[in-house]
Every structure is written in structure tokens, then in C-alpha cells.
Tab-separated table of C-alpha atoms in Angstrom:
chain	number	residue	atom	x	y	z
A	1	UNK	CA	123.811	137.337	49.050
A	2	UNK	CA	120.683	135.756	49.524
A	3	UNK	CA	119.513	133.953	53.137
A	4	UNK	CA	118.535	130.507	53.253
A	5	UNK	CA	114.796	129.759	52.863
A	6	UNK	CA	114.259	126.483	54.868
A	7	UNK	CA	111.406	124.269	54.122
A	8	UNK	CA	112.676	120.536	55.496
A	9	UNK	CA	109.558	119.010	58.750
A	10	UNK	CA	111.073	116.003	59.986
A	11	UNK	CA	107.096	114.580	61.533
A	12	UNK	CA	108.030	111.827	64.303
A	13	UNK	CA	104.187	110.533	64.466
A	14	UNK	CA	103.008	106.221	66.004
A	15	UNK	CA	99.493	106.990	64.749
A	16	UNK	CA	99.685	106.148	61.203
A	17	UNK	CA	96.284	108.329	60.421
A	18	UNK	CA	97.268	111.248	61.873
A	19	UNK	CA	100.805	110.850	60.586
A	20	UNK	CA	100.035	110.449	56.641
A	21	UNK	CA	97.059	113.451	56.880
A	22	UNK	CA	99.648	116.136	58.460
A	23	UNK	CA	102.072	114.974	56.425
A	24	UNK	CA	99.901	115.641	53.452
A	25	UNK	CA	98.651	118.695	54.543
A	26	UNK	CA	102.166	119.910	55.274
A	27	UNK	CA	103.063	119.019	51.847
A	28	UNK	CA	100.109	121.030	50.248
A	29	UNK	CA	101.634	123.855	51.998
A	30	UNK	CA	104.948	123.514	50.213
A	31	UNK	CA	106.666	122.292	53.423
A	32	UNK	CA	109.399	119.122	52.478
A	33	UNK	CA	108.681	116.682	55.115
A	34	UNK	CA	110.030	113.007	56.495
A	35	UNK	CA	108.068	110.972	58.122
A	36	UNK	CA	108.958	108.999	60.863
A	37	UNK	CA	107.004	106.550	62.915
A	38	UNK	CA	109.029	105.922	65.491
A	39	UNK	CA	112.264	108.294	67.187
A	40	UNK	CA	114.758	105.471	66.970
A	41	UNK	CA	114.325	106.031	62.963
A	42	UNK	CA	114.204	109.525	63.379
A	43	UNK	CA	117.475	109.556	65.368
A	44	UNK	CA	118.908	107.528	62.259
A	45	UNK	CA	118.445	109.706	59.837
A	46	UNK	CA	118.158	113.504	61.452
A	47	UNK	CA	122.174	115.052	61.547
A	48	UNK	CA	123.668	118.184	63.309
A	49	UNK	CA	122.747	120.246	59.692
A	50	UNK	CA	119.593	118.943	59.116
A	51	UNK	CA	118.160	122.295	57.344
A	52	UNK	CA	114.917	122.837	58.839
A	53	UNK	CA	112.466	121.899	61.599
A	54	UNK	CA	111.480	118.820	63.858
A	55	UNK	CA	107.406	117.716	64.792
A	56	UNK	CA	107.171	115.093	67.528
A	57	UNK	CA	104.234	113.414	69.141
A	58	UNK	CA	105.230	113.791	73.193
A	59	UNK	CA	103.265	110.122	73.779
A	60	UNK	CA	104.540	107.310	71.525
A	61	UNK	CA	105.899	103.831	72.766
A	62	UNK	CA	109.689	103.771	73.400
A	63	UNK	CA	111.174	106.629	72.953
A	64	UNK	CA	108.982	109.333	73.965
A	65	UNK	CA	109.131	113.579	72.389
A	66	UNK	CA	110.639	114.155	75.644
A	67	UNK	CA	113.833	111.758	75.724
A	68	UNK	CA	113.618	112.735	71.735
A	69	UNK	CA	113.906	116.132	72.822
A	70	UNK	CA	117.032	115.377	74.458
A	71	UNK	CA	118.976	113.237	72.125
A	72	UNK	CA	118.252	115.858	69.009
A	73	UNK	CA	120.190	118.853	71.967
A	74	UNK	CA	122.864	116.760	72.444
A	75	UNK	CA	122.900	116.662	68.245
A	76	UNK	CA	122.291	119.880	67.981
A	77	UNK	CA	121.234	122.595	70.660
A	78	UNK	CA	120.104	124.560	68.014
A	79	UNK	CA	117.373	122.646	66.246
A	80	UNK	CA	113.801	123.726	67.000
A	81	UNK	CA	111.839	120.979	67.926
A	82	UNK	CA	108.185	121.294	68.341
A	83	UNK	CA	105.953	118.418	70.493
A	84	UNK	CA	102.447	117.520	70.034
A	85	UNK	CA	100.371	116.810	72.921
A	86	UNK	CA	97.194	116.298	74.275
A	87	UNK	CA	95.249	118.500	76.450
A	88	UNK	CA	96.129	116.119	79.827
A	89	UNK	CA	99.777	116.621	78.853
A	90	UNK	CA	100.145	120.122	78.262
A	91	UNK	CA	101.879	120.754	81.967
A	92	UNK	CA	104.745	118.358	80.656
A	93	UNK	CA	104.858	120.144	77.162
A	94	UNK	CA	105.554	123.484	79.254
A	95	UNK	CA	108.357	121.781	81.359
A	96	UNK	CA	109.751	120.293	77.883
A	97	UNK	CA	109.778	124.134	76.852
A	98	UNK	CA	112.047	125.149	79.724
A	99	UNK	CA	114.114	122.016	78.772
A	100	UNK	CA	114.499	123.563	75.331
A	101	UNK	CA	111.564	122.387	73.442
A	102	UNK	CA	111.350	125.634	70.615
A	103	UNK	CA	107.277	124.711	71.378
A	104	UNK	CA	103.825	122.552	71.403
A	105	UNK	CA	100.469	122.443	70.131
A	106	UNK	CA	97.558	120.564	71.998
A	107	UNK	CA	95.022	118.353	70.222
A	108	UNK	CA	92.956	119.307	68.343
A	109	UNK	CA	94.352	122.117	67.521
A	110	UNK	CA	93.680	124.788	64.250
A	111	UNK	CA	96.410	123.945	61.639
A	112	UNK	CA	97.034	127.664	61.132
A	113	UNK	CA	98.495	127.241	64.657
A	114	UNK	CA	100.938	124.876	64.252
A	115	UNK	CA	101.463	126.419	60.424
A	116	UNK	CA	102.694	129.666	62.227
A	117	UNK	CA	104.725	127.999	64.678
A	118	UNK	CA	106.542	125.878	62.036
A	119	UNK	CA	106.915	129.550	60.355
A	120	UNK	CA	108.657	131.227	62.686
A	121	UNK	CA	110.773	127.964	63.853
A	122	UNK	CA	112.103	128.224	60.109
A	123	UNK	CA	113.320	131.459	60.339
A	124	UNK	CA	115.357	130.763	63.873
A	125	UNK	CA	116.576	127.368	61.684
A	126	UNK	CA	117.129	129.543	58.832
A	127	UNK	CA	119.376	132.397	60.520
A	128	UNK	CA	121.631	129.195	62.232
A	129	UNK	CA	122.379	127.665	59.313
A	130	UNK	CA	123.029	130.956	57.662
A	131	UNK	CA	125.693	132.075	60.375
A	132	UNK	CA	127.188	128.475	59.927
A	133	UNK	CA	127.605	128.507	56.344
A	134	UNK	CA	129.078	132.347	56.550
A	135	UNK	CA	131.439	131.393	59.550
A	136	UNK	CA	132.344	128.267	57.754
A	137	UNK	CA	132.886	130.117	54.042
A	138	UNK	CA	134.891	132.516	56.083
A	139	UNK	CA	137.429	130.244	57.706
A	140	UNK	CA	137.770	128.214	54.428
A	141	UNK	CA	138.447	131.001	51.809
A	142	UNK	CA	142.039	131.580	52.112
A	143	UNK	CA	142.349	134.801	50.912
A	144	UNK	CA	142.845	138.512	52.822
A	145	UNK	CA	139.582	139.696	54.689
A	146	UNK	CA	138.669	142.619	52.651
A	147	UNK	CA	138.812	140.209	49.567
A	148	UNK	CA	136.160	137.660	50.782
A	149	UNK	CA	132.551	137.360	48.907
A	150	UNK	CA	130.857	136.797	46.009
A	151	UNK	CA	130.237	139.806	44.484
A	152	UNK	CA	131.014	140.781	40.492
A	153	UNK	CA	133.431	143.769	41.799
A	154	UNK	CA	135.130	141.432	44.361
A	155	UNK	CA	135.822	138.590	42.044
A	156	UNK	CA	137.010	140.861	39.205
A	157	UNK	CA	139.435	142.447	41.511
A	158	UNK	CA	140.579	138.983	42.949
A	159	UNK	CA	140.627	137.186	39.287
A	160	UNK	CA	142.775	140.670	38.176
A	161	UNK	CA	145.123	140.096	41.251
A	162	UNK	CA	145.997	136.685	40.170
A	163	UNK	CA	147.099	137.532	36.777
A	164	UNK	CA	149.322	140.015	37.780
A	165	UNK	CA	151.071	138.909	41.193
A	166	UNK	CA	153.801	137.757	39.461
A	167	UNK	CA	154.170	140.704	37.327
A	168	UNK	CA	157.613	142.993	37.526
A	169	UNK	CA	155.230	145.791	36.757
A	170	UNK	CA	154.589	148.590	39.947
A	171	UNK	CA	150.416	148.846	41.229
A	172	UNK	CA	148.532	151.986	42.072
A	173	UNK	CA	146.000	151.076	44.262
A	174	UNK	CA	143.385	153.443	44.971
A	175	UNK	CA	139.977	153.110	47.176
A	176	UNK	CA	138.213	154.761	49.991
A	177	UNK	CA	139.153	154.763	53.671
A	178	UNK	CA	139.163	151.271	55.655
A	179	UNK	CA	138.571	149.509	51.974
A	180	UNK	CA	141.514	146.816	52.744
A	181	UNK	CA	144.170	148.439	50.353
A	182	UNK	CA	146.812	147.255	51.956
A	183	UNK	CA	145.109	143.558	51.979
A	184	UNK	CA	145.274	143.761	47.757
A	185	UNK	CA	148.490	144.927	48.184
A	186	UNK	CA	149.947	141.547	50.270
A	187	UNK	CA	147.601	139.450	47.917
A	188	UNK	CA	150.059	140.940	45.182
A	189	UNK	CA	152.579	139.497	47.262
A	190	UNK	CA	152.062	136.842	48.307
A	191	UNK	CA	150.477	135.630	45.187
A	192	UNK	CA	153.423	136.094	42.995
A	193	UNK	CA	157.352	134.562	43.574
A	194	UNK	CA	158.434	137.368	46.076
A	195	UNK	CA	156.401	135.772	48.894
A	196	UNK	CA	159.348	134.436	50.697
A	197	UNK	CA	160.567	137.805	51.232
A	198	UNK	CA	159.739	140.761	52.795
A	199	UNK	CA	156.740	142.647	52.720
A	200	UNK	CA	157.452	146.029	53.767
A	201	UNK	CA	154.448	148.405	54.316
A	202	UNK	CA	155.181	152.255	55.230
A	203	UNK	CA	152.275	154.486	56.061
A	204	UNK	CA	153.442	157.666	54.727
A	205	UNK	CA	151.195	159.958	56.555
A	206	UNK	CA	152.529	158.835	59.700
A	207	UNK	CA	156.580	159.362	59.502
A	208	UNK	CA	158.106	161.259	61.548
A	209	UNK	CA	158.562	164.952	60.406
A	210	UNK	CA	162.294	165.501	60.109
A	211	UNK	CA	162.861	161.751	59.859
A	212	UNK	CA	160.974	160.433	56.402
A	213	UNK	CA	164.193	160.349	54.437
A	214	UNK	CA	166.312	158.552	56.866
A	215	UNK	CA	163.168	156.666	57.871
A	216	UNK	CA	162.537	155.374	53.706
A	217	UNK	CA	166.289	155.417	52.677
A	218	UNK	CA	168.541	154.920	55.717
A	219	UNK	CA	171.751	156.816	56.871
A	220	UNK	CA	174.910	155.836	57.872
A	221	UNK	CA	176.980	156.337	61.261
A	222	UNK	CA	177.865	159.961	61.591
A	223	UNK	CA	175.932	161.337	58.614
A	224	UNK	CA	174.223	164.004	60.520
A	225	UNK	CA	174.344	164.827	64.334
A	226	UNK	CA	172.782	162.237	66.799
A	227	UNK	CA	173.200	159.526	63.619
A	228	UNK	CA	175.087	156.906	66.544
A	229	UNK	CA	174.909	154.041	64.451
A	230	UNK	CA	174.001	153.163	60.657
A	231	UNK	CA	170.130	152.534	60.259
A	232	UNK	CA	168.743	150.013	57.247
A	233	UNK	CA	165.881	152.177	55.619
A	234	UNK	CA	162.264	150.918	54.739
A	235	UNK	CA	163.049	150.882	50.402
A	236	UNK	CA	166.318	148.890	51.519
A	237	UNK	CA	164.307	146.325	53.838
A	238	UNK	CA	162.156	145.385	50.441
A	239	UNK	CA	165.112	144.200	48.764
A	240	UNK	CA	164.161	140.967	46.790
A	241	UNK	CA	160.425	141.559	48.376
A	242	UNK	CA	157.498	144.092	47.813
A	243	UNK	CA	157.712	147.914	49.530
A	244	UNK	CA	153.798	148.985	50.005
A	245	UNK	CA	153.361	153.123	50.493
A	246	UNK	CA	150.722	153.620	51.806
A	247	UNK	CA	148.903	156.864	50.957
A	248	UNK	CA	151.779	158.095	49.266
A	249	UNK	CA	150.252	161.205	48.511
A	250	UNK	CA	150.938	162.410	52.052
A	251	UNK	CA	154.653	161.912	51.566
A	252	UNK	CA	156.339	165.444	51.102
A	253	UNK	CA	156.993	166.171	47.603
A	254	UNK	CA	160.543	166.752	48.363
A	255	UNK	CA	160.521	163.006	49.379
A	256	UNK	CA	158.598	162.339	46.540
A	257	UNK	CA	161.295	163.548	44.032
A	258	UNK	CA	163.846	160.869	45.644
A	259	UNK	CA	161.359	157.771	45.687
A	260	UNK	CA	160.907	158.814	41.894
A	261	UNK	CA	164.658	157.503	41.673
A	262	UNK	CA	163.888	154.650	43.271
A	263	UNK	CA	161.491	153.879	40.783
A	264	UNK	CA	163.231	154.612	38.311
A	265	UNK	CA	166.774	153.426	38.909
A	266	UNK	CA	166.246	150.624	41.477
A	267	UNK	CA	168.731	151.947	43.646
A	268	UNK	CA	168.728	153.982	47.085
A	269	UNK	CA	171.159	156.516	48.100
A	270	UNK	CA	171.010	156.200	51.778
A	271	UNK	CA	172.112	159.744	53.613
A	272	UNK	CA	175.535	159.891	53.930
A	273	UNK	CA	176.703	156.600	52.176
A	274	UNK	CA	179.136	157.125	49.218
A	275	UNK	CA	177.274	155.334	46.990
A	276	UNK	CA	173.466	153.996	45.556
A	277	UNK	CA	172.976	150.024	46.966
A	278	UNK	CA	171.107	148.734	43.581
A	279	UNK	CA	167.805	147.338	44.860
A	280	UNK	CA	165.724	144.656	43.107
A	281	UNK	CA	162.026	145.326	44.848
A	282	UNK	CA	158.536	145.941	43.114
A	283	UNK	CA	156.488	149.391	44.586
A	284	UNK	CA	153.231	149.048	45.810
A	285	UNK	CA	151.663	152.099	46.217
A	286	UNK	CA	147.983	153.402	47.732
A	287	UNK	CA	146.055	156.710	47.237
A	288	UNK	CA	143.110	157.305	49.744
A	289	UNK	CA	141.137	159.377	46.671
A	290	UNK	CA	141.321	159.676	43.312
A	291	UNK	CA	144.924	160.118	42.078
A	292	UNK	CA	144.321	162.736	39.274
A	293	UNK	CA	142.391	164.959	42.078
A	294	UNK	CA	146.032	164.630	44.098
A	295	UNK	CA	147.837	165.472	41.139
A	296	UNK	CA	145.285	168.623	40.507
A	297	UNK	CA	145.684	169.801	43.902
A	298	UNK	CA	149.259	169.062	44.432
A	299	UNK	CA	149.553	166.335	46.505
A	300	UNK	CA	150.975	164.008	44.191
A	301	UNK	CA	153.826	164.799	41.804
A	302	UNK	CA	152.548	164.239	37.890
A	303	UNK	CA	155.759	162.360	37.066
A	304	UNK	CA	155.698	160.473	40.180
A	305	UNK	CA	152.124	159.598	39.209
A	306	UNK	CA	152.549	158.165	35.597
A	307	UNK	CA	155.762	156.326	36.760
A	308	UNK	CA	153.467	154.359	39.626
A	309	UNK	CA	150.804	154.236	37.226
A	310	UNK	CA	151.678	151.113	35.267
A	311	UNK	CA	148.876	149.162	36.815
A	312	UNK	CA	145.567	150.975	38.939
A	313	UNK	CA	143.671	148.429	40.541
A	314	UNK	CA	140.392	149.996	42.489
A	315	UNK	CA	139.311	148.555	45.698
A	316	UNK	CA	135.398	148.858	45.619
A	317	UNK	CA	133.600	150.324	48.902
A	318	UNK	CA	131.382	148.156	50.695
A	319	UNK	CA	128.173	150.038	49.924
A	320	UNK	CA	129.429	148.766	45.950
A	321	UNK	CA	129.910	145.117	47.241
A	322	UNK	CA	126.857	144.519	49.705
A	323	UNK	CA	126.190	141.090	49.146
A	324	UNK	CA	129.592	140.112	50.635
A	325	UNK	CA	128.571	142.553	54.161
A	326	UNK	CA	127.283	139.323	55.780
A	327	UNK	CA	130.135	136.912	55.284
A	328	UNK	CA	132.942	139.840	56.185
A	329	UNK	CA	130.964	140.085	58.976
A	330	UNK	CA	130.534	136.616	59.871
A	331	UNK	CA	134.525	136.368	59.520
A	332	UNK	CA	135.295	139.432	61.709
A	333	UNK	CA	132.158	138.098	64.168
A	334	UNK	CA	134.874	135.042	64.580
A	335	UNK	CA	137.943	136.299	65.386
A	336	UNK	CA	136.072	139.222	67.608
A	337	UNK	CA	136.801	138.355	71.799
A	338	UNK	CA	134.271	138.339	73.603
A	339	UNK	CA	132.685	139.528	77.140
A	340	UNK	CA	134.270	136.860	79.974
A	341	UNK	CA	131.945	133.984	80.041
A	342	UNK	CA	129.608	135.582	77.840
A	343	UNK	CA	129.443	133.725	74.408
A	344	UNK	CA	128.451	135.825	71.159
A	345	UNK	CA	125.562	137.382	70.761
A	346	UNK	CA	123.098	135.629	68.228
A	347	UNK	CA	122.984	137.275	64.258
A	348	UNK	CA	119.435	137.789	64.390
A	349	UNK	CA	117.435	139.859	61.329
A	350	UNK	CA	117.531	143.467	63.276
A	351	UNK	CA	121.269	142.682	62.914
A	352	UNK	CA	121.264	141.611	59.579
A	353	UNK	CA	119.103	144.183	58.154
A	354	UNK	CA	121.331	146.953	59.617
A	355	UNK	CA	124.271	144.853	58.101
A	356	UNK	CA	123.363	145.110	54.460
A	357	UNK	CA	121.227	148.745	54.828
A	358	UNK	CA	124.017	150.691	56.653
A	359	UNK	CA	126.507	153.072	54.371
A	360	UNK	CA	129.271	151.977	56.268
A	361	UNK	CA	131.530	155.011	54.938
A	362	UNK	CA	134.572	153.851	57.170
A	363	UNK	CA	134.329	150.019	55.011
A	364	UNK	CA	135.949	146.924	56.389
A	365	UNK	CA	137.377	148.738	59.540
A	366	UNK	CA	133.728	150.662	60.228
A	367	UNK	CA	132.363	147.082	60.058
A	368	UNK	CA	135.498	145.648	61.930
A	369	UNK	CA	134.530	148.147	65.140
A	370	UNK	CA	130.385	147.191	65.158
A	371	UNK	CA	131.714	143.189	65.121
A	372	UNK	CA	133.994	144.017	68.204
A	373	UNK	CA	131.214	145.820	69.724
A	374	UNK	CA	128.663	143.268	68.930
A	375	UNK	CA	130.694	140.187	70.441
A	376	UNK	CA	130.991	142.579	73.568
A	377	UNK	CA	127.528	143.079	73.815
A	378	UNK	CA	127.547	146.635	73.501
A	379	UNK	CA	125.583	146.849	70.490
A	380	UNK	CA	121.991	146.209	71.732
A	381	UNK	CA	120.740	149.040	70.471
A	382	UNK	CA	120.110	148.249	67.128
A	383	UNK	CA	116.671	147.468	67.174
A	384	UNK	CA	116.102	151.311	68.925
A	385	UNK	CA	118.233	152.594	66.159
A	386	UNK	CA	116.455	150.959	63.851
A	387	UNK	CA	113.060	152.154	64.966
A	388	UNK	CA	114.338	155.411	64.905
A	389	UNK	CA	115.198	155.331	61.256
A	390	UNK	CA	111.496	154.633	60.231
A	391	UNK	CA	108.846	157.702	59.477
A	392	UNK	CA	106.030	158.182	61.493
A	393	UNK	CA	104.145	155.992	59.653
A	394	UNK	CA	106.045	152.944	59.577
A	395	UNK	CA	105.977	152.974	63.879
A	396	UNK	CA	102.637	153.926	64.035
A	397	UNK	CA	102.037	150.813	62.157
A	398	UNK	CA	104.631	148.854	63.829
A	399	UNK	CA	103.353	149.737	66.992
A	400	UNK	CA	99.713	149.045	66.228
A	401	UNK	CA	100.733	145.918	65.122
A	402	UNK	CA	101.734	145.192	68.267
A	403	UNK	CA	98.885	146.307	70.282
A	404	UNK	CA	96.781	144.156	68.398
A	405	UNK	CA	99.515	140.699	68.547
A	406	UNK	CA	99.835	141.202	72.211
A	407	UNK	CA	95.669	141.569	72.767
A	408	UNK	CA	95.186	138.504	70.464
A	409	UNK	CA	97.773	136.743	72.651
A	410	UNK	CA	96.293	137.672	75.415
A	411	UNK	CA	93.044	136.863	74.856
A	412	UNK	CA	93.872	133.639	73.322
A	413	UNK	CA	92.327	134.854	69.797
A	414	UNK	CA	88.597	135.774	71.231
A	415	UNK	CA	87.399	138.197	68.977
A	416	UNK	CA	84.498	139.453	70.927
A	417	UNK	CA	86.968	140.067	74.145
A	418	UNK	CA	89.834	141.591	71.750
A	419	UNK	CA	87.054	143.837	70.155
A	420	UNK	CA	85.777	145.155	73.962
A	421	UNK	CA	89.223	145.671	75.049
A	422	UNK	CA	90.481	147.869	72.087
A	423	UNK	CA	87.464	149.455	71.997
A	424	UNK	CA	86.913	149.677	67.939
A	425	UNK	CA	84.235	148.892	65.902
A	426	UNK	CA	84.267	145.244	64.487
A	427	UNK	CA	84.935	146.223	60.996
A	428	UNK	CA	87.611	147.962	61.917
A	429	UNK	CA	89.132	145.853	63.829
A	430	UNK	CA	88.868	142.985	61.038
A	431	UNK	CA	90.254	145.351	58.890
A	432	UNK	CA	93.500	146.120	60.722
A	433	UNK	CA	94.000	142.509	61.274
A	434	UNK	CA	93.853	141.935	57.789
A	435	UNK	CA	96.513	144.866	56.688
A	436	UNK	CA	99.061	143.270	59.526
A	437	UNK	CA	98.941	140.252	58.202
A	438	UNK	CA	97.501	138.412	61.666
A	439	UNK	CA	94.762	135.834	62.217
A	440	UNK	CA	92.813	135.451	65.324
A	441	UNK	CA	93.232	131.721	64.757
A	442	UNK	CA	96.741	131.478	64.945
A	443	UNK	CA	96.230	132.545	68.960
A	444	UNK	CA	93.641	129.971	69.632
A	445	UNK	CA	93.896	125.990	70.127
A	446	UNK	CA	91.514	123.844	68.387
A	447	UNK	CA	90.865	120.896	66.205
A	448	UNK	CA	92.945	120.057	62.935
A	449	UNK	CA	91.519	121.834	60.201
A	450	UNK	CA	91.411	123.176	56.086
A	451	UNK	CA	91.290	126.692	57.933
């Protein structure tokens, strides 16, 4: 799945001259913007999704960038908004910062400053309207978790789903751990005209030993000591509705031998009852590995096997499927609770990177446990994590990178003091500047130019 890449400048500029020459320049450097020369007409047009980035003037008649400021908060707390300002005003730009202001340039000022600014105001825009669109596409789509997304495996598994939910025919359904088997399994259901009726799911590794046939088939009163009263088993709850085993290859092969009836005959033979109750249910079943493997190592009876076998239906991993991490996550990131009073943490890219580069071998309930801890808080170690995955290379170089941003900063981009303080020859230190990517000009205030 691919982020948004936000290019939209709303430019709220009185002086026409200055207003028409950023715009242009703007323009030239692919930014989309709307000019405004007043903020009554900005206020008309600008909405709570505008997709990008807002450029006031903090002196104009009227309305001032200020009272603009707080308008476009009470529209949207989440739009950057950057102010304008002369040199005189730059004490009133700072206090418009702590009011929320994302920030300001002073004229003149290099464009490469505000260029930069505008940059990295995108990218906050951009990761907003990202986690809208995900929580929105999650709380919209209708269909079980682990089926969400966009990807080819996801929507050939849903599209094969909906041809066969209203099949008589029995499913295998086989995937790794935490995959969301038993999701494809109620899709099944409740896509097809059993949905009314019961959906009875039975995790077969975790009956009770001694118990698993009167747990699946029932008994009656008095059928074996302590039996006190008659007990409805899980095959006879289905009746008319869908029975899901789940990992069916940890039921005991003696118990396999009888649900092989009930496949075959429709009928269960409760323990102690005089006769089969005919049944009319479809069998869901789930294997946790490949069912040929459980068959090889005795697991999973052969017959019992082909019989369930009609239809396989594979539930992909999410390492297969890692376009659709994001809006799983954003769903799960929903419905997570959170710290009292605390509200969720922000999906910035440390987060997002580690979303779509992790192996997540556990799947949907792996990813399940890092949203809980995330909305908690407790996952603020991310970025350490991260740094800890790179060679020694890659944090040498992040950290020099660094080093040099934070001098530049600083020293408000003066070369000469930067160059004294790091103590490196001025080639070099040109040099490095260039391979990170930064430019003393972005740190310094100055005078519109073609820079």
C-alpha cells in the first residue's frame, strides 16, 4: 500500500506582489497551491481534509495569521499552518508556535527555508491523512479483520469465499499461526444461508482429556458415572448451522474415526443414547501446517483427510500480504483501549516502517499484541529497536548526520563557525553535507531567493 504524497499550499497573502511571485515559485517546485488574498476567502474554501499545508502572512487587514491560526484548529487541530512575518514580529510568531502554529519564516528569508519547512509540514499532513483514510477504510469494510486489504492474495481468498459460502460442500482451511482461520471460516458462514444459525467453533487442542467425545457428541443421563444430567454436544449444537474444528489435527485419532461418521453420515451417536440424531450441518475444519505433513506424520487420519478435503482454502501470512499491514493495523489501533486520559499515540514513520519490515511470524494476533501495546504507550522503543537493527555503518552515518543538523542548527547555518566547531577541514565538511543531503541555507534566515 502506498502512503499519500501531499503536494496542496493553501498561500493566504494581502500583498498582491509577493503573493503571485511565491505562488509561482511554489509552483515551479511542483507544489499545487491556492491563493488567497484575504483569510475570510481562505476560511471559505479550506475543509477539515484539506490534503496538504497552509502559508499565512501574520499582518494583513481583518483577519490576521493569528485569529487565522485559530479558526483553521478549531477546523482541524491537525493542519500545519505556517505564518510569515517580519523581523519586528517574530516574538508574536514564537507565541503563535506555542498556540499551535506548525512554524514561521521572517522576511526576507532564503526560499530553501521555507521550501524545507513546507517539506517536512507535508510529511506530518501526509501521515494524518494516511491514519484517517486507514481508520476510516477499516471501519467501513464490513468484512472479518484478518480479511481486510488490498492485496492480490487477500482479494482472491475473499472473491473465492463468496462463491462458495453457500456451498453444501465441507472447507479445509489451512494457514500459519494467528493467520485469522477461524475469521474465513465465519465469512463461510455468514456469507452463505446458514447465517441465522449457529456457528459453533471447537478448538480441538484444547478439550478436555477424558472428555472430547462427550464434549463433540454429547451423552445422556446415566451413561457413564458422574453423567447427572444429559449434555447437548458441540456437532449437535451446529445443527442447521456451521461446526468449525479448529486444528483438528490435534483431535485424538480415536476421535477422529467417529467425526469421520459424522461426515459421512450426518448423524451423531451421542454416548449412551439408543440411537444416531440425523444432523444437517456443514464442517469447517482448520490445520495449523500443511495437511499432507499431518497425514505423513500421523496426526491426521488419510481418510479423514480426503473426506474434509472437498474444498482447501489457504489463509496467506502477513509477511505474503504486506501491503494490507497498515490498514489491519489501523483497524486493531481503533478498537485498542487506551492508557486513562492518555489518547493514542501518533502513527509516525519509525512506526510505520517497523509495520511493513517486521516478519511478524505470530500474523494478525502478533500484530494484534504491538497495537494493544502501542495504544498503552508501552511501545516507545521502536525507534531504539530500530537503530539497533542497522550495521555499523548505517549509525555511524545516522549519527553523523546528526552532529552536523544539530551544529548547523545551532549555529544558525554559519559555515565558518560550524567548520571551527567540528574541527574538519572545509572540504570535508562540504563534502559530508553534501552526502546527507543538508544545506547550510536551510538553517539561516534571509531574503527570498532562486537559491
Amino acid at each position: 500500500m502506498e502512503f499519500t504524497r501531499l503536494t496542496a499550499v493553501a498561500l493566504v497573502e494581502d500583498d498582491e506582489d509577493f503573493r503571485n511571485a511565491l505562488q509561482e515559485r511554489l509552483s515551479l517546485e511542483g507544489f499545487e497551491v491556492q491563493a488567497f488574498r484575504t483569510a475570510d476567502l481562505a476560511l471559505k474554501t479550506l475543509t477539515a481534509d484539506f490534503p496538504g499545508v497552509v502559508v499565512t502572512d501574520l499582518r494583513m487587514p481583518g483577519m490576521d495569521g493569528r485569529q487565522l491560526l485559530t479558526r483553521l484548529q478549531v477546523l482541524d487541530p491537525a493542519l500545519p499552518v505556517l505564518l510569515i512575518t517580519g523581523h519586528g514580529d517574530i516574538a508574536e510568531a514564537v507565541a503563535a508556535m506555542r498556540d499551535g502554529a506548525y512554524d514561521f519564516v521572517a522576511k526576507p528569508f532564503a526560499f530553501d527555508r521555507l521550501h524545507d519547512s513546507l517539506k517536512r509540514a507535508m510529511e506530518k499532513r501526509a501521515l494524518v491523512m494516511d491514519n484517517r483514510r486507514l481508520a476510516a477504510l477499516s471501519s467501513e469494510a464490513g468484512v472479518e479483520l484478518p480479511l481486510l486489504g488490498e492485496s492480490r492474495a487477500i482479494r482472491s481468498l475473499r472473491a473465492t469465499i463468496a462463491q462458495i459460502a453457500d456451498a453444501r460442500m465441507d472447507v479445509l482451511i489451512e494457514g500459519d499461526t494467528g493467520v485469522g482461520k477461524e475469521a474465513v471460516a465465519r465469512a463461510l458462514h455468514n456469507g452463505g444461508r446458514r447465517r441465522p444459525h449457529p456457528f459453533v467453533a471447537v478448538n480441538c487442542g484444547a478439550l478436555p482429556d477424558g472428555m472430547v467425545e462427550s464434549e463433540l457428541f454429547g451423552h445422556e443421563l446415566g451413561a457413564f458415572a458422574g453423567a447427572l444430567r444429559r449434555r447437548v454436544g458441540y456437532v449437535e449444537r451446529a445443527h442447521n448451522g456451521s461446526l468449525f474444528l479448529d486444528e483438528v489435527e490435534s483431535m485424538p485419532l480415536t476421535v477422529q474415526v467417529k467425526m469421520l461418521r459424522v461426515l459421512e453420515e450426518r448423524e451423531v451417536h451421542p454416548i449412551g443414547a439408543n440411537e444416531a440424531r440425523v444432523l444437517d450441518l456443514r464442517v469447517l475444519a482448520s490445520v495449523k501446517s500443511d495437511p499432507a505433513r499431518a497425514v505423513e506424520e500421523g496426526r491426521l487420519r488419510e481418510d479423514l483427510f480426503y473426506r474434509l478435503n472437498v474444498v482447501r482454502l489457504r489463509v496467506p501470512p502477513l509477511k505474503e500480504r504486506r501491503e494490507d499491514i497498515p490498514l489491519l493495523f489501523a483497524h486493531l489501533l481503533a478498537r485498542a483501549p487506551t492508557a486513562p486520559g492518555a489518547a493514542t499515540p501518533p502513527v509516525t514513520d519509525a512506526v510505520r516502517s517497523r509495520l511493513l519490515e517486521a516478519d511478524w511470524p505470530g500474523n494478525i494476533r502478533e500484530l494484534a499484541h504491538f497495537a494493544q501495546r502501542f495504544a498503552l504507550g508501552l511501545e516507545q522503543v521502536d525507534a531504539a529497536q530500530a537503530e539497533l537493527d542497522l550495521s555499523l555503518i548505517e549509525r555511524v552515518a545516522r549519527f553523523e548526520a546528526q552532529v552536523l543538523a544539530d551544529t548547523l542548527s545551532d549555529t544558525a547555518g554559519d559555515m565558518v563557525e560550524v567548520q571551527r566547531r567540528l574541527k574538519i577541514p572545509r572540504k570535508t565538511l562540504y563534502d559530508k553535507l553534501a552526502r546527507h543531503g543538508l544545506k547550510a541555507s536551510s538553517f539561516r534566515t534571509g531574503k527570498i531567493s532562486s537559491e
